[in-house]
CSV table of C-alpha atoms in Angstrom, one decimal:
chain,number,residue,atom,x,y,z
A,203,MET,CA,177.3,-38.6,5.7
A,204,LYS,CA,177.6,-41.6,3.4
A,205,LYS,CA,175.8,-41.6,0.0
A,206,LYS,CA,173.0,-44.2,-0.1
A,207,TYR,CA,172.7,-47.0,-2.7
A,208,ARG,CA,170.2,-49.6,-3.5
A,209,VAL,CA,171.0,-52.8,-5.7
A,210,GLU,CA,168.0,-54.9,-6.7
A,211,ALA,CA,167.9,-58.4,-8.6
A,212,LEU,CA,165.6,-60.7,-9.9
A,213,GLY,CA,165.7,-64.3,-11.2
A,214,CYS,CA,168.5,-67.0,-10.9
A,215,ARG,CA,171.2,-67.3,-8.2
A,216,THR,CA,173.8,-66.0,-10.8
A,217,ASN,CA,171.8,-62.7,-10.8
A,218,GLN,CA,171.9,-62.6,-6.9
A,219,TYR,CA,175.5,-63.1,-6.8
A,220,GLU,CA,176.2,-60.2,-9.2
A,221,ALA,CA,174.0,-58.0,-7.2
A,222,GLN,CA,176.0,-58.8,-4.2
A,223,ALA,CA,179.1,-58.0,-6.1
A,224,PHE,CA,177.9,-54.5,-6.7
A,225,ARG,CA,176.9,-54.2,-3.2
A,226,ASP,CA,180.3,-55.2,-2.0
A,227,GLN,CA,181.8,-52.7,-4.6
A,228,LEU,CA,179.9,-49.6,-3.5
A,229,GLU,CA,180.4,-50.2,0.3
A,230,THR,CA,184.3,-50.5,-0.3
A,231,MET,CA,183.8,-47.2,-2.1
A,232,GLY,CA,182.2,-45.7,0.7
A,233,TYR,CA,178.4,-46.1,-0.1
A,234,GLU,CA,176.0,-47.2,2.3
A,235,LYS,CA,172.8,-49.1,1.7
A,236,ALA,CA,169.6,-47.2,1.9
A,237,SER,CA,166.9,-48.0,4.4
A,238,ASP,CA,163.2,-48.5,3.0
A,239,ASP,CA,162.4,-45.1,3.7
A,240,GLU,CA,165.7,-43.5,2.6
A,241,GLU,CA,166.4,-42.3,-1.0
A,242,ALA,CA,169.2,-43.7,-2.8
A,243,GLU,CA,171.9,-41.6,-4.6
A,244,LEU,CA,172.6,-44.7,-6.9
A,245,VAL,CA,170.3,-47.4,-8.0
A,246,ILE,CA,171.3,-50.8,-9.7
A,247,VAL,CA,168.7,-53.3,-11.3
A,248,ASN,CA,169.6,-56.5,-12.5
A,249,THR,CA,166.9,-57.8,-14.6
A,250,CYS,CA,165.6,-61.2,-15.6
A,251,THR,CA,163.9,-62.3,-18.9
A,252,VAL,CA,163.7,-66.2,-18.5
A,253,THR,CA,159.8,-65.9,-18.9
A,254,GLU,CA,157.1,-63.2,-19.8
A,255,GLY,CA,156.4,-62.9,-15.9
A,256,ALA,CA,160.1,-62.2,-15.5
A,257,ASP,CA,160.1,-59.2,-18.0
A,258,SER,CA,156.9,-57.8,-16.4
A,259,ASN,CA,158.4,-58.2,-12.9
A,260,SER,CA,161.7,-56.5,-14.1
A,261,ARG,CA,159.9,-53.3,-15.5
A,262,HIS,CA,157.5,-53.0,-12.7
A,263,LEU,CA,160.7,-53.0,-10.4
A,264,ILE,CA,162.6,-50.4,-12.5
A,265,ARG,CA,159.6,-48.0,-12.7
A,266,ASN,CA,158.8,-48.6,-8.8
A,267,LEU,CA,162.5,-47.7,-8.3
A,268,VAL,CA,162.6,-44.6,-10.4
A,269,ARG,CA,159.4,-43.4,-8.4
A,270,LYS,CA,161.1,-43.9,-5.0
A,271,ASN,CA,164.3,-42.5,-5.7
A,272,PRO,CA,163.5,-39.5,-8.0
A,273,ASP,CA,166.9,-37.8,-7.7
A,274,GLY,CA,168.7,-41.1,-7.9
A,275,LYS,CA,170.8,-42.4,-11.0
A,276,VAL,CA,169.1,-45.5,-12.0
A,277,LEU,CA,171.4,-48.0,-14.0
A,278,VAL,CA,169.8,-51.3,-15.5
A,279,THR,CA,171.6,-54.3,-16.6
A,280,GLY,CA,170.8,-57.9,-16.7
A,281,CYS,CA,169.1,-60.2,-19.3
A,282,LEU,CA,166.0,-58.2,-19.9
A,283,ALA,CA,168.3,-54.9,-20.6
A,284,GLU,CA,170.3,-57.2,-23.2
A,285,ARG,CA,167.4,-58.4,-24.7
A,286,ASP,CA,165.4,-55.3,-25.1
A,287,PRO,CA,167.7,-52.2,-24.4
A,288,LYS,CA,165.5,-49.8,-26.1
A,289,GLY,CA,162.5,-50.6,-24.4
A,290,ILE,CA,164.4,-50.3,-20.9
A,291,SER,CA,165.9,-47.1,-21.8
A,292,SER,CA,162.5,-45.6,-23.0
A,293,ILE,CA,161.3,-46.0,-19.4
A,294,GLU,CA,161.3,-42.5,-17.8
A,295,GLY,CA,164.0,-42.0,-15.1
A,296,VAL,CA,166.6,-44.7,-16.4
A,297,ALA,CA,169.7,-43.0,-16.5
A,298,ASP,CA,171.6,-45.7,-18.5
A,299,VAL,CA,171.3,-49.5,-19.6
A,300,ILE,CA,174.3,-51.8,-19.4
A,301,SER,CA,174.8,-55.0,-21.5
A,302,ASN,CA,175.7,-58.4,-19.7
A,303,LYS,CA,179.0,-58.2,-21.2
A,304,ASP,CA,180.0,-54.7,-19.7
A,305,LYS,CA,178.1,-55.8,-16.3
A,306,GLU,CA,181.4,-56.4,-14.3
A,307,LEU,CA,182.5,-52.8,-15.2
A,308,LEU,CA,179.1,-51.1,-14.6
A,309,LEU,CA,180.3,-48.8,-12.2
A,310,LYS,CA,182.8,-47.2,-14.5
A,311,ARG,CA,179.8,-45.5,-16.0
A,312,VAL,CA,179.6,-43.6,-12.7
A,313,PHE,CA,183.1,-43.4,-11.8
A,314,PRO,CA,185.1,-43.4,-15.0
A,315,ASP,CA,188.3,-42.1,-13.4
A,316,THR,CA,188.3,-44.5,-10.4
A,317,ASP,CA,189.9,-47.8,-9.6
A,318,LEU,CA,187.1,-50.1,-8.8
A,319,PRO,CA,187.3,-52.8,-6.4
A,320,GLU,CA,187.5,-56.4,-7.5
A,321,PHE,CA,183.8,-57.6,-8.7
A,322,SER,CA,183.5,-60.6,-6.3
A,323,ILE,CA,181.8,-61.0,-2.9
A,324,THR,CA,182.7,-61.2,0.7
A,325,ARG,CA,179.4,-62.0,2.0
A,326,PHE,CA,175.8,-62.5,1.1
A,327,ASP,CA,173.4,-60.0,2.5
A,328,ALA,CA,170.3,-61.6,4.2
A,329,HIS,CA,171.5,-65.4,3.5
A,330,THR,CA,173.1,-67.9,5.5
A,331,ARG,CA,174.2,-69.8,2.4
A,332,ALA,CA,176.4,-68.0,-0.1
A,333,PHE,CA,176.0,-68.4,-3.7
A,334,VAL,CA,179.5,-68.2,-5.6
A,335,LYS,CA,179.2,-68.0,-9.5
A,336,VAL,CA,181.7,-69.9,-11.0
A,337,GLN,CA,180.8,-69.5,-15.0
A,338,ASP,CA,178.5,-67.4,-17.1
A,339,GLY,CA,176.8,-68.1,-20.4
A,340,CYS,CA,175.6,-71.2,-21.9
A,341,ASN,CA,176.4,-73.2,-25.1
A,342,SER,CA,173.3,-75.3,-25.3
A,343,PHE,CA,170.7,-73.6,-27.1
A,344,CYS,CA,167.6,-75.1,-25.8
A,345,SER,CA,164.7,-74.4,-28.1
A,346,TYR,CA,162.7,-72.4,-25.3
A,347,CYS,CA,165.8,-70.5,-23.8
A,348,ILE,CA,166.6,-66.9,-24.5
A,349,LEU,CA,169.9,-67.1,-22.2
A,350,PRO,CA,172.6,-68.2,-24.6
A,351,TYR,CA,171.7,-65.2,-26.6
A,352,VAL,CA,171.6,-62.6,-23.6
A,353,ARG,CA,174.4,-64.1,-21.6
A,354,GLY,CA,176.8,-65.2,-24.5
A,355,ARG,CA,178.8,-68.4,-24.8
A,356,SER,CA,179.9,-70.1,-21.5
A,357,ARG,CA,183.1,-68.7,-20.0
A,358,SER,CA,184.1,-69.9,-16.6
A,359,ARG,CA,186.4,-68.2,-13.7
A,360,THR,CA,189.6,-70.0,-12.6
A,361,VAL,CA,189.8,-72.3,-9.9
A,362,ASP,CA,192.1,-70.2,-7.5
A,363,ASP,CA,189.8,-67.1,-7.9
A,364,ILE,CA,186.9,-69.2,-6.9
A,365,VAL,CA,188.7,-70.7,-4.0
A,366,LYS,CA,190.2,-67.3,-2.8
A,367,GLU,CA,186.5,-66.1,-2.7
A,368,VAL,CA,185.2,-69.1,-0.8
A,369,GLU,CA,187.9,-68.5,1.7
A,370,THR,CA,187.0,-65.0,2.3
A,371,LEU,CA,183.3,-66.2,2.7
A,372,VAL,CA,184.3,-68.6,5.2
A,373,SER,CA,186.6,-66.2,7.2
A,374,ASN,CA,183.5,-63.6,7.2
A,375,GLY,CA,181.5,-66.6,9.0
A,376,TYR,CA,179.6,-68.4,6.1
A,377,LYS,CA,179.2,-72.3,6.7
A,378,GLU,CA,177.5,-72.9,3.5
A,379,VAL,CA,178.5,-72.2,-0.4
A,380,VAL,CA,176.5,-73.1,-3.3
A,381,ILE,CA,178.4,-73.5,-6.7
A,382,THR,CA,176.3,-71.7,-9.3
A,383,GLY,CA,176.4,-70.3,-12.9
A,384,ILE,CA,174.2,-70.2,-16.0
A,385,ASN,CA,175.2,-73.7,-16.6
A,386,VAL,CA,177.6,-75.0,-14.1
A,387,GLY,CA,178.1,-78.3,-16.4
A,388,ASP,CA,179.9,-76.2,-18.7
A,389,PHE,CA,182.6,-75.0,-16.2
A,390,ASP,CA,186.1,-75.6,-17.9
A,391,GLY,CA,188.4,-73.5,-15.3
A,392,GLY,CA,188.9,-70.3,-17.5
A,393,VAL,CA,191.6,-72.1,-19.6
A,394,LYS,CA,192.9,-70.6,-22.7
A,395,ARG,CA,192.3,-72.6,-26.0
A,396,GLY,CA,194.6,-75.5,-26.4
A,397,GLU,CA,195.1,-75.9,-22.6
A,398,LYS,CA,193.6,-79.0,-20.7
A,399,LYS,CA,190.3,-78.1,-19.2
A,400,VAL,CA,189.5,-78.2,-15.6
A,401,ARG,CA,186.5,-80.4,-15.1
A,402,LEU,CA,183.6,-79.5,-12.6
A,403,ALA,CA,184.7,-82.4,-10.5
A,404,GLU,CA,188.1,-80.9,-9.7
A,405,LEU,CA,186.6,-77.5,-8.8
A,406,VAL,CA,184.2,-79.2,-6.3
A,407,HIS,CA,187.1,-81.2,-4.8
A,408,ALA,CA,189.3,-77.7,-4.8
A,409,VAL,CA,186.5,-75.9,-2.7
A,410,ASP,CA,185.7,-78.8,-0.7
A,411,GLN,CA,189.4,-78.6,1.0
A,412,VAL,CA,188.7,-74.9,2.2
A,413,GLU,CA,189.4,-75.1,5.8
A,414,GLY,CA,186.4,-74.2,7.9
A,415,LEU,CA,183.8,-74.8,5.2
A,416,LYS,CA,181.0,-77.0,6.6
A,417,ARG,CA,178.7,-77.4,3.6
A,418,LEU,CA,178.9,-77.3,-0.1
A,419,ARG,CA,176.3,-77.7,-2.6
A,420,VAL,CA,176.2,-77.6,-6.3
A,421,SER,CA,173.3,-76.1,-8.3
A,422,SER,CA,171.4,-76.8,-11.3
A,423,ILE,CA,173.2,-79.2,-13.4
A,424,ASP,CA,172.0,-81.8,-16.3
A,425,PRO,CA,172.0,-85.5,-15.6
A,426,ASP,CA,174.3,-86.3,-18.3
A,427,GLU,CA,176.8,-84.0,-16.8
A,428,VAL,CA,176.9,-86.2,-13.4
A,429,ASP,CA,179.6,-88.5,-14.4
A,430,GLU,CA,181.3,-90.9,-12.1
A,431,GLU,CA,184.1,-88.6,-11.2
A,432,LEU,CA,181.7,-85.8,-10.0
A,433,GLN,CA,179.4,-88.3,-8.5
A,434,GLU,CA,182.7,-89.6,-6.4
A,435,VAL,CA,183.7,-86.2,-4.9
A,436,LEU,CA,179.8,-85.4,-4.3
A,437,LEU,CA,179.4,-88.5,-2.3
A,438,ASN,CA,182.8,-88.6,-0.4
A,439,GLY,CA,183.8,-85.1,0.0
A,440,LYS,CA,184.4,-83.7,3.3
A,441,CYS,CA,181.7,-81.2,3.2
A,442,THR,CA,179.8,-82.0,0.1
A,443,CYS,CA,176.2,-81.9,0.7
A,444,LYS,CA,173.7,-85.0,-0.2
A,445,SER,CA,171.5,-83.3,-2.6
A,446,ILE,CA,171.6,-81.7,-5.8
A,447,HIS,CA,169.4,-79.8,-8.1
A,448,LEU,CA,169.3,-82.1,-11.2
A,449,VAL,CA,167.4,-80.6,-14.1
A,450,LEU,CA,164.2,-82.5,-15.6
A,451,GLN,CA,162.2,-80.2,-17.6
A,452,SER,CA,160.2,-83.0,-19.0
A,453,GLY,CA,159.6,-86.8,-18.5
A,454,SER,CA,158.8,-87.3,-22.2
A,455,ASN,CA,161.6,-88.3,-24.4
A,456,GLN,CA,159.7,-86.6,-27.3
A,457,VAL,CA,159.2,-83.2,-25.6
A,458,LEU,CA,163.0,-83.3,-24.3
A,459,LYS,CA,164.0,-83.8,-28.1
A,460,LYS,CA,161.9,-80.8,-29.0
A,461,MET,CA,163.7,-78.8,-26.3
A,462,ASN,CA,167.0,-79.8,-27.5
A,463,ARG,CA,167.9,-81.2,-24.4
A,464,LYS,CA,170.9,-83.5,-24.5
A,465,TYR,CA,169.7,-86.5,-22.2
A,466,THR,CA,166.7,-88.8,-22.3
A,467,ARG,CA,164.2,-89.8,-19.5
A,468,GLN,CA,166.1,-92.8,-19.1
A,469,ILE,CA,169.7,-91.1,-18.3
A,470,PHE,CA,167.8,-88.8,-15.9
A,471,LEU,CA,166.5,-91.9,-14.1
A,472,GLN,CA,169.7,-93.8,-14.5
A,473,THR,CA,171.6,-91.0,-12.7
A,474,VAL,CA,169.4,-90.9,-9.9
A,475,ARG,CA,169.3,-94.5,-9.3
A,476,ARG,CA,173.1,-94.6,-9.4
A,477,ILE,CA,173.6,-91.9,-6.8
A,478,GLN,CA,171.1,-93.0,-4.6
A,479,ALA,CA,172.1,-96.7,-4.7
A,480,ALA,CA,175.6,-95.5,-3.4
A,481,CYS,CA,173.8,-93.1,-0.9
A,482,PRO,CA,169.9,-93.9,-0.1
A,483,ASP,CA,169.6,-90.5,1.9
A,484,PHE,CA,170.6,-88.2,-1.2
A,485,THR,CA,167.9,-86.2,-2.7
A,486,PHE,CA,167.3,-84.2,-5.4
A,487,THR,CA,165.4,-81.0,-6.4
A,488,THR,CA,164.4,-80.1,-10.1
A,489,ASP,CA,162.9,-77.9,-12.6
A,490,VAL,CA,160.0,-78.8,-14.7
A,491,ILE,CA,158.3,-76.8,-17.7
A,492,VAL,CA,154.6,-77.7,-18.3
A,493,GLY,CA,152.8,-76.9,-21.4
A,494,PHE,CA,155.6,-77.2,-24.0
A,495,PRO,CA,154.2,-76.8,-27.4
A,496,GLY,CA,153.0,-80.2,-28.7
A,497,GLU,CA,152.8,-81.7,-25.1
A,498,THR,CA,150.3,-84.4,-25.4
A,499,GLU,CA,148.4,-85.8,-22.3
A,500,TYR,CA,150.9,-88.9,-22.5
A,501,ASP,CA,153.9,-86.5,-22.4
A,502,PHE,CA,152.5,-84.8,-19.4
A,503,GLU,CA,151.8,-88.1,-17.6
A,504,GLN,CA,155.5,-89.1,-18.5
A,505,THR,CA,156.6,-86.1,-16.4
A,506,ILE,CA,154.1,-86.9,-13.6
A,507,ASP,CA,155.6,-90.7,-13.6
A,508,VAL,CA,159.1,-89.5,-13.0
A,509,LEU,CA,157.9,-86.9,-10.1
A,510,LYS,CA,156.4,-90.0,-8.4
A,511,THR,CA,159.4,-92.2,-9.2
A,512,VAL,CA,161.9,-89.9,-7.7
A,513,GLN,CA,160.2,-88.1,-5.1
A,514,PHE,CA,161.9,-84.7,-5.1
A,515,ALA,CA,162.5,-82.8,-2.0
A,516,LYS,CA,161.5,-79.8,-4.3
A,517,VAL,CA,160.0,-79.1,-7.8
A,518,HIS,CA,160.3,-75.5,-9.5
A,519,MET,CA,157.6,-75.5,-11.9
A,520,PHE,CA,157.4,-73.1,-14.8
A,521,PRO,CA,154.4,-72.7,-17.4
A,522,PHE,CA,156.0,-72.5,-20.9
A,523,SER,CA,156.5,-69.2,-21.9
A,524,VAL,CA,157.3,-67.9,-25.5
A,525,ARG,CA,160.7,-66.0,-25.9
A,526,GLN,CA,161.1,-64.1,-28.9
A,527,GLY,CA,164.0,-65.3,-30.8
A,528,THR,CA,164.1,-69.0,-29.8
A,529,LYS,CA,163.1,-71.8,-32.0
A,530,ALA,CA,160.3,-72.7,-29.8
A,531,GLU,CA,158.6,-69.3,-30.8
A,532,PHE,CA,157.8,-71.0,-34.1
A,533,PHE,CA,156.5,-74.1,-32.9
A,534,GLU,CA,153.2,-75.1,-33.5
A,535,ASN,CA,150.5,-77.0,-31.2
A,536,LYS,CA,150.7,-74.3,-28.4
A,537,ILE,CA,149.0,-75.4,-25.3
A,538,CYS,CA,145.9,-73.4,-24.3
A,539,ALA,CA,145.7,-71.7,-21.1
A,540,ASP,CA,143.2,-73.8,-19.5
A,541,VAL,CA,145.3,-77.0,-20.2
A,542,MET,CA,148.1,-75.3,-18.9
A,543,ARG,CA,146.6,-74.3,-15.6
A,544,GLU,CA,145.4,-77.9,-15.2
A,545,ARG,CA,148.8,-79.5,-15.6
A,546,ARG,CA,150.5,-76.5,-13.4
A,547,ALA,CA,147.9,-77.6,-10.7
A,548,LYS,CA,148.7,-81.2,-11.0
A,549,VAL,CA,152.3,-80.8,-10.9
A,550,LEU,CA,152.1,-78.6,-7.5
A,551,GLU,CA,149.7,-81.2,-6.1
A,552,VAL,CA,152.1,-84.1,-7.1
A,553,ASP,CA,155.3,-82.2,-5.9
A,554,GLU,CA,153.5,-81.5,-2.4
A,555,LYS,CA,152.4,-85.1,-1.9
A,556,GLU,CA,155.6,-86.7,-3.0
A,557,ALA,CA,157.8,-84.2,-1.1
A,558,PHE,CA,155.8,-85.1,1.9
A,559,LEU,CA,156.1,-88.8,1.6
A,560,LEU,CA,160.2,-88.4,1.0
A,561,ARG,CA,160.4,-86.2,4.3
A,562,GLN,CA,158.4,-88.9,6.2
A,563,LYS,CA,161.1,-91.5,5.8
A,564,PHE,CA,163.4,-89.5,7.8
A,565,VAL,CA,161.0,-88.9,10.8
A,566,GLY,CA,162.9,-90.1,14.0
A,567,ARG,CA,166.3,-89.6,12.5
A,568,THR,CA,168.8,-87.5,14.1
A,569,MET,CA,170.4,-85.1,11.3
A,570,SER,CA,172.6,-81.8,10.7
A,571,LEU,CA,170.5,-78.8,10.5
A,572,LEU,CA,171.8,-75.3,9.4
A,573,THR,CA,169.5,-72.5,10.8
A,574,GLU,CA,168.3,-69.8,8.2
A,575,ASN,CA,165.6,-67.8,9.4
A,576,ILE,CA,162.8,-67.2,11.6
A,577,ASP,CA,159.6,-69.2,10.3
A,578,ASP,CA,157.1,-67.1,8.4
A,579,ASP,CA,154.4,-69.1,9.6
A,580,ASP,CA,155.3,-69.2,13.4
A,581,PRO,CA,157.7,-66.8,14.8
A,582,GLU,CA,158.4,-69.2,17.8
A,583,TYR,CA,160.0,-71.2,15.3
A,584,ILE,CA,163.5,-71.2,13.3
A,585,SER,CA,164.0,-73.1,10.1
A,586,GLY,CA,166.7,-74.2,8.0
A,587,HIS,CA,167.7,-77.4,5.9
A,588,THR,CA,169.4,-80.4,6.6
A,589,ASP,CA,172.4,-82.0,4.7
A,590,ASN,CA,170.2,-83.6,2.1
A,591,PHE,CA,168.0,-80.3,1.8
A,592,LEU,CA,164.7,-81.3,4.0
A,593,ARG,CA,163.3,-78.1,5.4
A,594,VAL,CA,163.0,-78.4,9.3
A,595,SER,CA,161.8,-76.0,11.9
A,596,ILE,CA,162.9,-76.1,15.4
A,597,PRO,CA,161.6,-74.2,18.6
A,598,LYS,CA,163.5,-71.0,18.4
A,599,GLU,CA,164.7,-70.7,22.1
A,600,ALA,CA,168.1,-68.8,21.9
A,601,TYR,CA,169.1,-69.9,18.4
A,602,ARG,CA,170.1,-67.8,15.7
A,603,PRO,CA,170.5,-67.9,11.9
A,604,ASN,CA,173.6,-69.7,10.7
A,605,GLU,CA,174.0,-72.2,13.7
A,606,LEU,CA,175.0,-75.6,12.8
A,607,LEU,CA,172.9,-78.2,14.9
A,608,ASN,CA,172.1,-81.7,15.4
A,609,VAL,CA,168.3,-82.3,15.4
A,610,VAL,CA,165.9,-85.2,16.1
A,611,LEU,CA,163.3,-84.9,13.2
A,612,LEU,CA,160.1,-85.7,15.3
A,613,GLN,CA,157.2,-84.8,13.0
A,614,ASN,CA,156.3,-84.2,9.4
A,615,THR,CA,153.9,-81.4,8.1
A,616,PRO,CA,152.9,-80.2,4.8
A,617,LYS,CA,155.1,-77.3,5.2
A,618,GLY,CA,158.4,-79.4,6.3
A,619,LEU,CA,159.5,-81.2,9.1
A,620,ILE,CA,159.6,-80.4,12.8
A,621,GLY,CA,162.6,-81.1,15.0
A,622,ASP,CA,164.2,-80.6,18.4
A,623,VAL,CA,167.6,-80.0,19.1
A,624,VAL,CA,169.9,-82.8,20.5
A,625,LYS,CA,172.0,-81.6,23.3
A,626,LYS,CA,175.7,-81.0,22.0
A,627,PRO,CA,178.1,-83.3,23.3
A,628,SER,CA,181.3,-81.9,24.8
A,629,ASN,CA,183.3,-82.5,21.4
A,630,PHE,CA,180.4,-81.4,18.9
């Protein structure tokens, strides 16, 4: 009987990628994923520390896994383990704590005399799109962010390694790949000092050439990092999607400066307008922090104004959370909880309204849909996203996840568009 494992991850897409790499390593070594009612011999937890809530969720998950796997070896890694190794190691039942810099050799702690499989992925469990980590670490040192301290300086994989991994994923049936990292705008191709850096646009172009790939997305990037070269490859690639996660954080220049962001409100809006002028169907998702220390009502309204101006397909909203060791820990004029809740509610309200108005523009259009999963709200429907990241549900009928279909968008609802499949022509 095969030994059982369990790997869990919280937080960003980079953490999810790393968790999948652990799964692939273990299954290559003969382990089998434990079912919900089975105890695992080996448990790996990849933690997150981006907010206080992430800290709490990570600790809760660790304790829960220790309780459910009393005889298992529980290994903890990730950003909370990096920031608070003593605190994590003090949790009863944790066998070892592994730093982020040693993460790719984590299994050496369990199998010291074994040649480990490569730390890369061949699939992405329970997903129809695969996240591919192209770099780690960050050089930006935003005043609120702990990641440069727990992930280290930026370092990149080589283009050849990335393309090889994407080719494997495509050969295993994945139609969509998302280029991700802690700060993908820092990508340099993993070159040695003194050598010419490889720009992100060159990487996107190389991955775009992979035979059989149908969709390619670029995750979180700052607006000042979308130069003309990157815009060109995003808009004119063979399978590059007409949507990108463009980081805002705040619509106020005063707040952006205190955050130590490297762009202004004007640069953000100029980037959006430049792309949409070339491709009107192009959409954006973003991140917003509300309640940053010193954020005035005027500053907040500046953020709301950008949300209304751009009409994002989705806004990921985070109330400000103090991270010990960052500059923002010592900023004065902290925002009280009541104001934070009010601003959070306003962002969610505006996000829902503007996303609805954005989707409404596409009703009646026929667009490409990649199915992902059975709709949580109605099991008679299966949902997915269009090329430009609009959520669409269609009658399930005989369709399965990971099918690329042409759909006509019939109706807009608060949860997304309702569509119907266009009968495939013989050459589709």
